[in-house]
Short mmCIF file of C-alpha atoms and ligand atoms in Angstrom, two decimals:
data_model
loop_
_atom_site.label_atom_id
_atom_site.label_comp_id
_atom_site.label_asym_id
_atom_site.label_seq_id
_atom_site.Cartn_x
_atom_site.Cartn_y
_atom_site.Cartn_z
CA MET A 1 -50.48 12.96 6.50
CA ALA A 2 -50.66 10.98 9.56
CA ALA A 3 -52.48 12.37 12.63
CA ALA A 4 -49.70 13.31 15.18
CA SER A 5 -52.13 11.49 17.59
CA SER A 6 -51.68 8.20 15.76
CA ALA A 7 -47.64 8.24 15.25
CA THR A 8 -45.36 6.29 16.80
CA ALA A 9 -43.11 8.08 19.25
CA ILE A 10 -39.53 8.11 18.41
CA PRO A 11 -36.41 9.27 20.55
CA SER A 12 -35.11 12.35 19.61
CA LEU A 13 -31.36 12.43 17.94
CA ASP A 14 -29.15 15.09 17.02
CA LYS A 15 -27.33 15.89 13.95
CA VAL A 16 -24.08 14.59 15.59
CA ASP A 17 -25.87 11.06 16.29
CA PHE A 18 -26.55 10.71 12.71
CA LEU A 19 -23.11 11.71 11.44
CA LYS A 20 -21.89 9.09 13.71
CA LEU A 21 -23.52 6.41 11.65
CA GLN A 22 -20.71 7.35 8.98
CA ASN A 23 -18.30 4.82 8.34
CA GLY A 24 -15.89 6.05 5.49
CA SER A 25 -17.82 5.96 2.13
CA ASP A 26 -20.59 3.63 4.27
CA ILE A 27 -23.15 3.95 6.95
CA ARG A 28 -23.10 1.54 9.60
CA GLY A 29 -24.99 0.95 12.73
CA VAL A 30 -26.68 -1.40 15.11
CA ALA A 31 -30.00 -2.59 14.04
CA VAL A 32 -30.85 -5.69 16.22
CA SER A 33 -30.91 -5.48 20.05
CA GLY A 34 -29.83 -8.09 22.56
CA VAL A 35 -25.98 -7.26 22.24
CA GLU A 36 -24.67 -5.72 25.52
CA GLY A 37 -23.39 -2.15 25.15
CA GLU A 38 -24.83 -2.05 21.75
CA PRO A 39 -28.07 -0.31 21.70
CA VAL A 40 -30.15 0.07 18.28
CA SER A 41 -29.37 2.97 16.27
CA LEU A 42 -30.72 1.98 13.04
CA THR A 43 -34.24 2.24 14.05
CA GLU A 44 -37.06 2.05 11.30
CA PRO A 45 -37.45 6.03 11.60
CA VAL A 46 -33.67 6.61 11.42
CA THR A 47 -33.45 4.15 8.25
CA GLU A 48 -36.30 5.81 6.60
CA ALA A 49 -34.90 9.34 7.41
CA ILE A 50 -31.66 8.15 5.70
CA ALA A 51 -33.14 6.73 2.70
CA ALA A 52 -35.32 9.77 1.94
CA GLY A 53 -31.75 11.91 2.69
CA PHE A 54 -30.33 9.69 -0.43
CA ALA A 55 -33.56 10.32 -2.48
CA ALA A 56 -32.98 14.04 -1.83
CA TRP A 57 -29.27 13.96 -2.75
CA LEU A 58 -30.12 12.23 -5.99
CA LEU A 59 -32.61 14.53 -6.89
CA ASP A 60 -30.27 17.18 -6.55
CA LYS A 61 -27.28 15.28 -8.38
CA LYS A 62 -29.68 13.94 -11.32
CA LYS A 63 -31.06 17.51 -11.71
CA VAL A 64 -33.78 15.85 -13.54
CA ASP A 65 -36.95 17.73 -14.74
CA ALA A 66 -40.41 16.64 -13.31
CA SER A 67 -41.55 14.51 -16.09
CA ARG A 68 -39.21 11.90 -15.32
CA LYS A 69 -39.36 9.93 -12.08
CA LEU A 70 -36.22 8.46 -10.62
CA ARG A 71 -35.90 4.84 -9.56
CA VAL A 72 -33.94 3.55 -7.20
CA SER A 73 -32.77 -0.33 -6.60
CA ILE A 74 -32.76 -1.80 -3.10
CA GLY A 75 -31.04 -5.20 -2.28
CA HIS A 76 -29.63 -6.59 0.91
CA ASP A 77 -27.42 -9.35 2.30
CA SER A 78 -28.24 -12.28 4.60
CA ARG A 79 -28.80 -10.57 7.89
CA ILE A 80 -31.96 -10.88 10.10
CA SER A 81 -32.68 -7.40 10.00
CA ALA A 82 -32.50 -7.28 6.16
CA GLN A 83 -36.45 -7.31 5.85
CA LYS A 84 -37.27 -4.50 8.32
CA LEU A 85 -34.49 -2.30 6.94
CA GLN A 86 -35.42 -2.80 3.37
CA ASP A 87 -39.22 -1.90 4.11
CA ALA A 88 -38.18 1.27 5.91
CA VAL A 89 -35.61 2.21 3.12
CA SER A 90 -38.45 1.83 0.51
CA ARG A 91 -40.72 3.95 2.48
CA GLY A 92 -38.05 6.57 2.66
CA ILE A 93 -37.39 6.43 -1.13
CA ALA A 94 -40.99 6.38 -2.03
CA SER A 95 -41.83 9.26 0.68
CA ALA A 96 -39.41 11.40 -1.98
CA GLY A 97 -41.66 10.58 -5.12
CA LEU A 98 -39.01 8.34 -6.49
CA ASP A 99 -39.75 4.69 -7.48
CA VAL A 100 -38.63 1.67 -5.60
CA VAL A 101 -37.32 -1.50 -7.07
CA GLN A 102 -36.79 -4.29 -4.83
CA TYR A 103 -34.20 -6.99 -5.49
CA GLY A 104 -34.36 -8.79 -2.25
CA LEU A 105 -31.23 -11.01 -1.51
CA ALA A 106 -28.31 -9.39 -3.64
CA SER A 107 -24.67 -8.72 -3.76
CA THR A 108 -23.29 -5.25 -3.32
CA PRO A 109 -21.63 -5.57 -6.92
CA ALA A 110 -24.84 -6.66 -8.32
CA MET A 111 -26.56 -3.56 -6.60
CA PHE A 112 -23.91 -1.18 -8.82
CA ASN A 113 -24.62 -3.08 -11.71
CA SER A 114 -28.11 -2.20 -11.93
CA THR A 115 -27.31 1.48 -12.31
CA LEU A 116 -25.38 0.34 -15.58
CA THR A 117 -27.50 -2.15 -17.11
CA GLU A 118 -29.74 -0.91 -19.99
CA ASP A 119 -32.88 -3.01 -20.21
CA GLU A 120 -36.50 -1.20 -19.64
CA ALA A 121 -38.09 -4.41 -19.12
CA ILE A 122 -36.31 -5.09 -15.98
CA LEU A 123 -36.38 -1.15 -15.04
CA CYS A 124 -32.88 -0.79 -15.63
CA PRO A 125 -31.00 1.33 -15.59
CA ALA A 126 -31.50 2.33 -11.79
CA ASP A 127 -30.61 5.86 -11.14
CA GLY A 128 -29.36 4.92 -7.78
CA ALA A 129 -28.82 1.74 -5.91
CA ILE A 130 -28.82 1.05 -2.14
CA MET A 131 -27.11 -2.31 -0.97
CA ILE A 132 -28.32 -2.85 2.72
CA THR A 133 -25.28 -4.63 4.58
CA ALA A 134 -22.66 -4.30 6.96
CA SER A 135 -20.16 -6.46 5.32
CA HIS A 136 -18.22 -8.77 7.49
CA LEU A 137 -19.42 -7.35 11.03
CA PRO A 138 -21.40 -9.36 13.38
CA TYR A 139 -25.25 -10.25 12.93
CA ASN A 140 -26.51 -7.45 14.96
CA ARG A 141 -25.08 -5.01 12.84
CA ASN A 142 -26.38 -3.23 9.68
CA GLY A 143 -25.66 -0.64 6.95
CA PHE A 144 -25.89 0.95 3.62
CA LYS A 145 -23.76 1.24 0.60
CA PHE A 146 -25.20 3.73 -2.21
CA PHE A 147 -24.45 3.89 -5.84
CA THR A 148 -24.96 5.91 -8.81
CA SER A 149 -23.70 4.95 -12.43
CA ASP A 150 -20.50 6.71 -11.35
CA GLY A 151 -19.61 4.17 -8.75
CA GLY A 152 -19.94 4.33 -5.00
CA LEU A 153 -20.61 7.71 -3.00
CA GLY A 154 -17.70 9.20 -1.42
CA LYS A 155 -17.54 10.37 2.24
CA ASN A 156 -18.46 14.09 1.51
CA ASP A 157 -21.72 12.62 -0.29
CA ILE A 158 -22.33 10.20 2.91
CA LYS A 159 -22.05 13.13 5.23
CA ASP A 160 -24.48 15.30 2.91
CA ILE A 161 -27.01 12.45 3.13
CA LEU A 162 -26.55 12.19 6.94
CA GLU A 163 -27.19 16.06 7.08
CA ARG A 164 -30.29 15.80 4.88
CA ALA A 165 -31.46 12.62 6.92
CA ALA A 166 -31.16 14.27 10.47
CA SER A 167 -33.21 17.21 9.22
CA ILE A 168 -35.94 14.82 7.76
CA TYR A 169 -35.99 13.39 11.25
CA SER A 170 -36.30 16.25 12.94
CA ASN A 171 -39.63 16.70 10.90
CA PHE A 172 -40.92 13.23 11.94
CA LEU A 173 -39.99 14.74 15.68
CA ALA A 174 -42.28 17.91 14.95
CA LYS A 175 -45.00 16.08 13.08
CA GLY A 176 -45.20 12.56 14.26
CA TYR A 177 -43.57 9.61 12.55
CA SER A 178 -46.10 6.42 11.41
CA VAL A 179 -45.62 3.85 9.15
CA LYS A 180 -47.04 4.33 5.79
CA ALA A 181 -47.19 1.59 3.37
CA SER A 182 -45.58 2.63 -0.02
CA GLU A 183 -47.41 2.05 -3.07
CA SER A 184 -45.18 2.46 -5.68
CA VAL A 185 -42.64 -0.65 -4.82
CA LYS A 186 -41.88 -3.31 -7.66
CA LYS A 187 -40.17 -6.44 -7.42
CA VAL A 188 -37.38 -7.47 -9.85
CA ASP A 189 -35.29 -10.70 -10.12
CA TYR A 190 -32.17 -8.87 -11.02
CA MET A 191 -30.06 -11.50 -9.51
CA ALA A 192 -31.11 -13.64 -12.42
CA VAL A 193 -29.83 -10.96 -14.92
CA TYR A 194 -26.37 -10.30 -13.33
CA THR A 195 -25.45 -14.10 -12.61
CA SER A 196 -26.10 -14.90 -16.57
CA ASP A 197 -23.78 -11.77 -17.21
CA LEU A 198 -21.23 -13.34 -15.02
CA VAL A 199 -21.70 -16.86 -16.88
CA LYS A 200 -21.29 -14.98 -20.26
CA ALA A 201 -17.96 -13.66 -18.92
CA VAL A 202 -16.57 -16.83 -17.98
CA ARG A 203 -16.27 -20.00 -20.30
CA LYS A 204 -16.01 -23.10 -17.56
CA ALA A 205 -14.53 -25.05 -10.20
CA ALA A 206 -16.06 -25.54 -4.84
CA GLY A 207 -17.31 -22.88 -3.19
CA ASN A 208 -17.56 -21.72 0.51
CA ILE A 209 -20.02 -18.78 1.10
CA GLY A 210 -20.21 -18.48 4.69
CA ASN A 211 -23.87 -18.19 4.72
CA GLY A 212 -23.42 -14.82 3.19
CA ALA A 213 -25.41 -13.56 0.23
CA GLY A 214 -23.04 -15.38 -2.24
CA GLY A 215 -24.70 -18.61 -2.49
CA PHE A 216 -25.97 -17.65 -6.13
CA PHE A 217 -22.36 -18.04 -7.09
CA ALA A 218 -22.41 -22.24 -7.27
CA ALA A 219 -25.99 -22.62 -8.73
CA LYS A 220 -26.17 -19.89 -10.89
CA VAL A 221 -22.80 -19.21 -12.31
CA LEU A 222 -20.59 -22.30 -11.53
CA GLU A 223 -23.19 -25.07 -12.33
CA PRO A 224 -24.39 -23.69 -15.60
CA LEU A 225 -20.74 -23.64 -16.39
CA GLY A 226 -20.50 -27.49 -16.15
CA ALA A 227 -18.75 -27.10 -12.52
CA ILE A 228 -19.37 -29.92 -9.96
CA THR A 229 -20.39 -27.98 -6.74
CA SER A 230 -21.50 -30.84 -4.57
CA GLY A 231 -18.60 -30.11 -2.02
CA SER A 232 -19.72 -26.55 -1.48
CA GLN A 233 -20.93 -25.35 1.96
CA PHE A 234 -22.72 -22.75 3.93
CA LEU A 235 -24.86 -21.79 0.69
CA GLU A 236 -27.81 -21.02 2.69
CA PRO A 237 -28.20 -17.43 3.64
CA ASP A 238 -28.17 -17.38 7.35
CA GLY A 239 -28.11 -14.09 9.07
CA MET A 240 -26.58 -15.43 12.39
CA PHE A 241 -23.55 -16.56 10.60
CA PRO A 242 -23.56 -19.97 12.55
CA ASN A 243 -20.42 -21.31 10.93
CA HIS A 244 -17.94 -18.45 10.53
CA ILE A 245 -18.02 -14.74 9.77
CA PRO A 246 -17.93 -14.56 5.79
CA ASN A 247 -14.58 -12.92 5.33
CA PRO A 248 -11.60 -13.94 2.90
CA GLU A 249 -9.33 -12.47 5.55
CA ASP A 250 -10.75 -14.43 8.47
CA LYS A 251 -8.61 -17.66 9.75
CA ALA A 252 -11.45 -19.66 10.68
CA ALA A 253 -13.26 -18.93 7.03
CA MET A 254 -10.09 -19.78 5.32
CA LYS A 255 -9.84 -22.94 7.29
CA ALA A 256 -13.24 -24.04 6.56
CA ILE A 257 -13.07 -23.61 2.74
CA THR A 258 -9.45 -25.36 2.85
CA GLN A 259 -11.01 -28.26 4.35
CA ALA A 260 -13.82 -28.46 1.77
CA VAL A 261 -11.30 -28.40 -0.91
CA LEU A 262 -9.49 -31.33 0.55
CA ASP A 263 -12.20 -33.39 1.49
CA ASN A 264 -14.00 -33.03 -1.85
CA LYS A 265 -10.84 -33.28 -3.69
CA ALA A 266 -11.79 -30.10 -5.40
CA ASN A 267 -9.89 -28.47 -8.09
CA LEU A 268 -10.45 -24.87 -6.49
CA GLY A 269 -12.02 -23.19 -3.42
CA ILE A 270 -13.98 -20.03 -3.69
CA ILE A 271 -14.90 -17.93 -0.76
CA PHE A 272 -16.62 -14.57 -0.67
CA ASP A 273 -17.56 -11.82 2.04
CA THR A 274 -21.16 -11.38 3.18
CA ASP A 275 -22.14 -8.93 0.35
CA VAL A 276 -19.89 -10.77 -2.29
CA ASP A 277 -17.58 -7.49 -3.10
CA ARG A 278 -14.61 -9.48 -1.38
CA SER A 279 -13.30 -12.88 -2.40
CA ALA A 280 -10.32 -15.20 -2.03
CA ALA A 281 -9.66 -18.77 -3.61
CA VAL A 282 -7.65 -21.92 -2.46
CA ASP A 283 -6.03 -24.19 -4.96
CA SER A 284 -6.13 -28.17 -4.96
CA THR A 285 -3.09 -28.29 -2.66
CA ARG A 286 -4.60 -26.13 -0.10
CA ARG A 287 -2.58 -23.14 -0.89
CA GLU A 288 -4.57 -20.12 -0.14
CA LEU A 289 -4.88 -17.43 -2.61
CA ASN A 290 -5.93 -14.52 -0.50
CA ARG A 291 -4.13 -11.43 0.47
CA ASN A 292 -0.83 -10.74 -1.49
CA ARG A 293 -1.00 -13.84 -3.39
CA LEU A 294 -4.44 -12.92 -4.67
CA ILE A 295 -2.85 -9.55 -5.69
CA ALA A 296 -0.14 -11.36 -7.66
CA LEU A 297 -2.32 -13.82 -9.22
CA MET A 298 -4.49 -11.26 -10.48
CA SER A 299 -1.77 -9.07 -11.67
CA ALA A 300 -0.40 -12.05 -13.39
CA ILE A 301 -3.93 -12.47 -15.47
CA VAL A 302 -4.18 -8.82 -16.12
CA LEU A 303 -0.50 -8.27 -17.00
CA GLU A 304 -0.87 -11.02 -19.77
CA GLU A 305 -3.83 -9.12 -21.13
CA HIS A 306 -2.51 -5.60 -20.81
CA PRO A 307 1.44 -6.00 -20.80
CA GLY A 308 3.33 -3.24 -18.64
CA THR A 309 0.08 -1.87 -17.01
CA THR A 310 0.08 -0.23 -13.42
CA ILE A 311 -1.34 -2.52 -10.81
CA VAL A 312 -2.80 -0.22 -7.89
CA THR A 313 -3.01 -1.69 -4.67
CA ASP A 314 -3.22 -0.75 -0.63
CA SER A 315 -0.50 0.29 1.28
CA VAL A 316 0.04 -2.99 3.50
CA THR A 317 1.26 -5.04 0.49
CA SER A 318 4.70 -6.71 0.79
CA ASP A 319 7.90 -5.88 -0.64
CA GLY A 320 7.96 -9.10 -2.48
CA LEU A 321 4.92 -8.41 -4.28
CA THR A 322 6.49 -5.10 -5.55
CA SER A 323 9.03 -7.20 -7.10
CA PHE A 324 7.05 -9.84 -8.40
CA ILE A 325 4.90 -7.26 -10.45
CA GLU A 326 7.83 -5.34 -11.84
CA LYS A 327 10.56 -7.93 -12.31
CA LYS A 328 8.62 -10.97 -13.15
CA LEU A 329 5.56 -9.64 -14.41
CA GLY A 330 7.10 -6.51 -16.23
CA GLY A 331 4.39 -4.27 -14.90
CA LYS A 332 4.43 -1.35 -12.31
CA HIS A 333 3.46 -1.73 -8.79
CA HIS A 334 1.82 1.49 -7.44
CA ARG A 335 1.51 0.90 -3.56
CA PHE A 336 -1.21 3.42 -2.68
CA LYS A 337 -3.60 3.89 0.47
CA ARG A 338 -5.50 1.45 2.32
CA GLY A 339 -9.37 1.54 1.44
CA TYR A 340 -11.16 -0.16 -1.60
CA LYS A 341 -12.34 3.10 -2.85
CA ASN A 342 -8.97 4.97 -2.41
CA VAL A 343 -7.23 2.48 -4.71
CA ILE A 344 -10.32 2.33 -7.46
CA ASP A 345 -10.26 6.06 -7.57
CA GLU A 346 -6.39 6.23 -7.81
CA ALA A 347 -6.62 3.79 -10.50
CA ILE A 348 -9.18 5.78 -12.47
CA ARG A 349 -7.15 8.96 -11.84
CA LEU A 350 -3.95 7.37 -13.31
CA ASN A 351 -5.72 6.52 -16.42
CA SER A 352 -7.15 10.18 -16.54
CA ILE A 353 -3.52 11.63 -16.63
CA GLY A 354 -2.31 9.05 -19.28
CA GLU A 355 -0.77 6.15 -16.76
CA GLU A 356 -2.78 3.04 -18.12
CA SER A 357 -4.04 1.00 -15.19
CA HIS A 358 -6.53 -1.99 -15.59
CA LEU A 359 -6.46 -3.31 -11.82
CA ALA A 360 -7.17 -1.84 -8.52
CA ILE A 361 -6.81 -4.33 -5.46
CA GLU A 362 -6.54 -4.72 -1.86
CA THR A 363 -5.07 -7.33 0.53
CA SER A 364 -8.46 -7.29 1.97
CA GLY A 365 -9.64 -9.05 -1.36
CA HIS A 366 -11.69 -6.14 -2.51
CA GLY A 367 -10.83 -5.89 -6.58
CA ALA A 368 -11.96 -3.80 -9.43
CA LEU A 369 -10.99 -4.04 -13.04
CA LYS A 370 -11.08 -1.39 -15.71
CA GLU A 371 -13.13 -3.71 -18.02
CA ASN A 372 -15.81 -4.22 -15.52
CA HIS A 373 -16.31 -0.57 -15.01
CA TRP A 374 -14.24 -0.44 -11.91
CA LEU A 375 -17.05 -2.46 -10.00
CA ASP A 376 -15.72 -3.72 -6.71
CA ASP A 377 -16.70 -7.01 -7.39
CA GLY A 378 -15.49 -10.37 -5.46
CA ALA A 379 -17.45 -12.58 -7.74
CA TYR A 380 -15.98 -10.96 -10.95
CA LEU A 381 -12.50 -11.33 -9.51
CA MET A 382 -13.30 -15.30 -9.16
CA VAL A 383 -14.89 -15.14 -12.84
CA LYS A 384 -11.52 -14.00 -14.32
CA LEU A 385 -9.79 -16.99 -12.31
CA LEU A 386 -12.27 -19.31 -13.97
CA ASN A 387 -11.83 -18.01 -17.25
CA LYS A 388 -7.88 -18.50 -16.53
CA LEU A 389 -8.52 -22.24 -15.77
CA ALA A 390 -10.87 -22.64 -18.85
CA SER A 391 -8.46 -21.33 -21.10
CA ALA A 392 -5.65 -23.32 -19.95
CA ARG A 393 -7.67 -26.39 -20.26
CA ALA A 394 -8.86 -25.45 -23.90
CA SER A 395 -5.60 -24.66 -25.11
CA GLY A 396 -4.07 -28.03 -23.33
CA LYS A 397 -1.79 -26.04 -21.02
CA GLY A 398 -3.14 -27.81 -17.99
CA VAL A 399 -6.08 -28.91 -15.93
CA GLY A 400 -6.68 -27.66 -12.58
CA SER A 401 -5.87 -25.06 -10.03
CA LYS A 402 -2.08 -25.94 -10.83
CA VAL A 403 -2.26 -23.07 -13.63
CA LEU A 404 -3.11 -20.65 -10.89
CA THR A 405 -0.42 -21.77 -8.47
CA ASP A 406 2.15 -21.69 -11.43
CA LEU A 407 1.23 -17.92 -12.17
CA VAL A 408 2.29 -16.95 -8.80
CA GLU A 409 5.63 -19.11 -8.70
CA GLY A 410 8.45 -16.79 -7.85
CA LEU A 411 6.41 -14.29 -5.52
CA GLU A 412 8.81 -13.96 -2.30
CA GLU A 413 6.81 -14.43 0.97
CA PRO A 414 8.07 -13.33 4.51
CA ALA A 415 8.47 -15.88 7.12
CA ILE A 416 6.54 -13.53 9.44
CA ALA A 417 3.72 -11.25 8.72
CA VAL A 418 1.74 -9.74 11.36
CA GLU A 419 -0.62 -6.90 11.95
CA LEU A 420 -0.98 -5.18 15.54
CA ARG A 421 -3.36 -2.56 16.13
CA LEU A 422 -2.64 0.05 18.73
CA LYS A 423 -5.44 1.95 19.96
CA ILE A 424 -5.67 5.38 20.69
CA ASN A 425 -7.57 5.88 23.89
CA GLN A 426 -9.63 9.09 23.36
CA ASN A 427 -10.32 10.00 26.99
CA HIS A 428 -6.40 10.28 27.89
CA PRO A 429 -5.54 13.57 29.07
CA ASP A 430 -2.52 13.30 26.71
CA LEU A 431 -4.59 14.25 23.82
CA LYS A 432 -4.66 17.51 25.10
CA GLY A 433 -8.10 18.66 23.34
CA ARG A 434 -6.94 17.19 20.15
CA SER A 435 -8.89 14.63 17.94
CA PHE A 436 -7.57 11.13 17.71
CA ARG A 437 -6.56 11.69 14.51
CA GLU A 438 -4.43 14.61 15.26
CA TYR A 439 -2.68 12.61 18.04
CA GLY A 440 -2.35 9.75 15.59
CA GLU A 441 -0.60 12.36 13.17
CA ALA A 442 1.58 13.32 16.08
CA VAL A 443 2.78 9.72 16.82
CA LEU A 444 3.47 9.12 13.00
CA GLN A 445 5.27 12.56 12.82
CA HIS A 446 7.50 11.61 15.86
CA LEU A 447 8.17 7.86 14.48
CA GLY A 448 9.33 9.53 11.01
CA ASN A 449 11.61 11.78 12.65
CA SER A 450 12.98 9.23 14.97
CA ILE A 451 13.75 6.87 12.14
CA ALA A 452 15.54 9.52 10.04
CA SER A 453 18.49 9.62 12.59
CA ASN A 454 18.49 5.70 12.97
CA PRO A 455 21.25 4.10 10.58
CA LYS A 456 19.92 0.57 10.86
CA LEU A 457 16.42 1.93 9.17
CA GLN A 458 15.45 3.36 5.92
CA LYS A 459 12.12 5.37 5.22
CA ALA A 460 10.47 4.51 1.95
CA THR A 461 11.08 7.33 -0.45
CA VAL A 462 7.65 6.73 -2.06
CA ASN A 463 4.98 6.38 0.38
CA TYR A 464 1.19 7.62 0.60
CA GLU A 465 0.03 6.65 4.16
CA GLY A 466 1.87 6.47 7.50
CA VAL A 467 5.57 5.84 7.72
CA ARG A 468 6.87 2.78 6.08
CA VAL A 469 10.31 1.75 6.94
CA SER A 470 12.84 -0.90 5.51
CA GLY A 471 15.35 -2.97 7.76
CA PHE A 472 16.29 -6.06 9.39
CA GLY A 473 15.49 -7.68 6.02
CA GLY A 474 12.00 -6.72 6.53
CA TRP A 475 9.81 -3.74 6.90
CA PHE A 476 7.04 -2.13 8.91
CA LEU A 477 4.28 0.34 8.04
CA LEU A 478 2.55 2.49 10.87
CA ARG A 479 -0.61 4.43 9.77
CA LEU A 480 -3.65 5.70 10.95
CA SER A 481 -6.48 3.25 10.61
CA LEU A 482 -9.36 4.64 8.02
CA HIS A 483 -12.00 4.72 10.44
CA ASP A 484 -10.98 3.66 13.94
CA PRO A 485 -9.13 5.18 16.67
CA VAL A 486 -6.47 2.84 16.00
CA LEU A 487 -2.95 2.70 14.46
CA PRO A 488 -2.56 -0.55 12.62
CA LEU A 489 1.22 -1.66 12.36
CA ASN A 490 2.14 -3.89 9.92
CA ILE A 491 5.35 -6.03 10.12
CA GLU A 492 6.93 -8.32 7.78
CA ALA A 493 10.22 -9.92 8.32
CA PRO A 494 12.52 -13.31 7.20
CA SER A 495 12.40 -14.57 10.83
CA HIS A 496 10.43 -13.90 13.97
CA GLU A 497 13.55 -12.52 15.52
CA ASP A 498 13.98 -9.85 12.86
CA ALA A 499 10.26 -8.82 13.20
CA VAL A 500 10.69 -8.45 17.12
CA LYS A 501 13.79 -6.22 16.20
CA LEU A 502 11.48 -3.93 13.76
CA GLY A 503 8.81 -3.98 16.84
CA LEU A 504 11.20 -2.86 19.30
CA GLU A 505 12.05 0.29 16.98
CA VAL A 506 8.65 1.14 16.84
CA SER A 507 8.47 0.59 20.48
CA ALA A 508 11.10 2.85 21.65
CA ALA A 509 9.79 5.83 19.38
CA VAL A 510 6.03 5.91 20.29
CA LYS A 511 6.80 5.18 24.09
CA GLU A 512 5.92 8.81 25.09
CA PHE A 513 2.91 8.87 23.65
CA GLN A 514 0.46 7.65 26.78
CA ALA A 515 -2.84 7.62 25.22
CA LEU A 516 -1.44 5.05 22.89
CA ASP A 517 -2.26 1.48 24.02
CA THR A 518 0.60 -0.32 22.93
CA SER A 519 -0.24 -3.59 24.55
CA ALA A 520 -0.59 -5.63 21.45
CA LEU A 521 3.15 -4.40 20.37
CA ASP A 522 4.38 -5.23 23.82
CA LYS A 523 3.29 -8.68 23.92
CA PHE A 524 4.81 -9.28 20.53
CA VAL A 525 8.16 -8.14 21.29
CA GLN A 526 8.48 -9.94 24.55
CA PRO A 527 11.24 -12.10 24.82
O1 LIG B 1 -7.71 1.00 8.22
P1 LIG B 1 -8.41 0.03 8.67
O2 LIG B 1 -9.05 0.00 9.96
O3 LIG B 1 -7.12 -1.26 8.71
O4 LIG B 1 -9.50 -0.68 7.80
C1 LIG B 1 -9.26 -0.53 6.28
C2 LIG B 1 -10.51 -1.37 5.72
O5 LIG B 1 -11.50 -0.80 6.15
C3 LIG B 1 -12.78 -0.84 5.26
O6 LIG B 1 -13.31 -2.35 5.74
C4 LIG B 1 -12.58 -1.21 3.90
O7 LIG B 1 -13.60 -1.57 3.06
C5 LIG B 1 -11.47 -1.72 3.26
O8 LIG B 1 -11.34 -1.39 1.95
C6 LIG B 1 -10.37 -1.00 3.97
O9 LIG B 1 -9.19 -1.92 3.85
#
């Protein structure tokens, strides 16, 4: 035990500060100083306390007897704070008496996978896994995702861990905090195991990684399969993201991969986000295979293997996607809520009540397949695409990404598709003491009521989130953001004029809510 006199002074934080680090089923905070208005919240002692909180949670969950030591695998993305946080996480885990296995640069899906791999030689399975990442957020942020063999932890588990962390941290305050080197840290090259599993899963494609953790895909997956990857770019991990934020929904990122496909006359472009749980592709004609198109493509592949199966998606998917899945592919589209964990859990639930589902996928590029243990894995989605290309080639059905493009033939796409994010000003007196959630719900309730009496508009009969309405040949959905004090408004329509008509209907219905910042919508509907 370190003497209090030699201990580092750490700032006092209360339970509330810890709970503020929760971001849905992840933990996120600021790990690097220097950005104005964003003080560091993920300090080393805070990180250590969170890791120790996870260890305590895991010990309770696994209820193992004292004879078996639990082990936890730790990996990180390419962020500049990765090393510091990895060390602090390792200390937190070791201080609770658990074994630490460090993987170094890794992907989120690989971390989950380490709880499923059975091979003592590489210290697997891990009882718990921690990925140090803040996904597509800027370089100064970081965070944690946690896994057990049951999948990613849910919101309640994260809250539980943060509450435990807060009390561990208060112990640091009482007894003094000092950095103690952890003895029981082992290192394993798990990415070698994970990538060789991916190679096995695909039988024979350029890649754009955006300086995230996905660089392994070119050298360790594509090249061993015989692909020429010389046109690939931004493969080197660089935690400052000098080119663009690695994010398949980011316009600059998609432009960069599209250009690389053109410049290199590549058959296919592949792009991942920072921690490789999201992905998208570009075909040889520069057609972006992301968002609804990626879902259509994956659905086509999965429905060939499992005719009639249900495809679970997030709520912002297009009407065209529903008719594509149901009329062209003969499957069932279950449009559920936003949030990758929501769609995955819903697919698992459907299977448990006898409705077969093999694919849960979001427009964000998160996707999970039943055959891959419902692992939220962008790399695996791309493996399925590559597999399709390879089998088409082998059976003489075609060469190159036209095979994929043909699979989405017939998908109706709207001329206009926008997302406008309407902020709720939490300090506005109109909240009258309500939380932003309650206020947002009140907006939605009011919108729902006003639509009911509007003959030009029709409320969706089956809908799991927010208010989804058809009209003027298109639709809109207003819902509460998963994490932020924001009401995202998605509008899709056959023309800008029709999209504006839909926007004006929303605008009229919400105008009395003064704490709602409608400037994005006002700008959109301007003549
Ligand atoms: O509700 P929003 O603010 O649009 O955010 C929704 C998104 O939040 C996170 O990024 C999750 O990882 C995604 O699965 C989800 O789609």
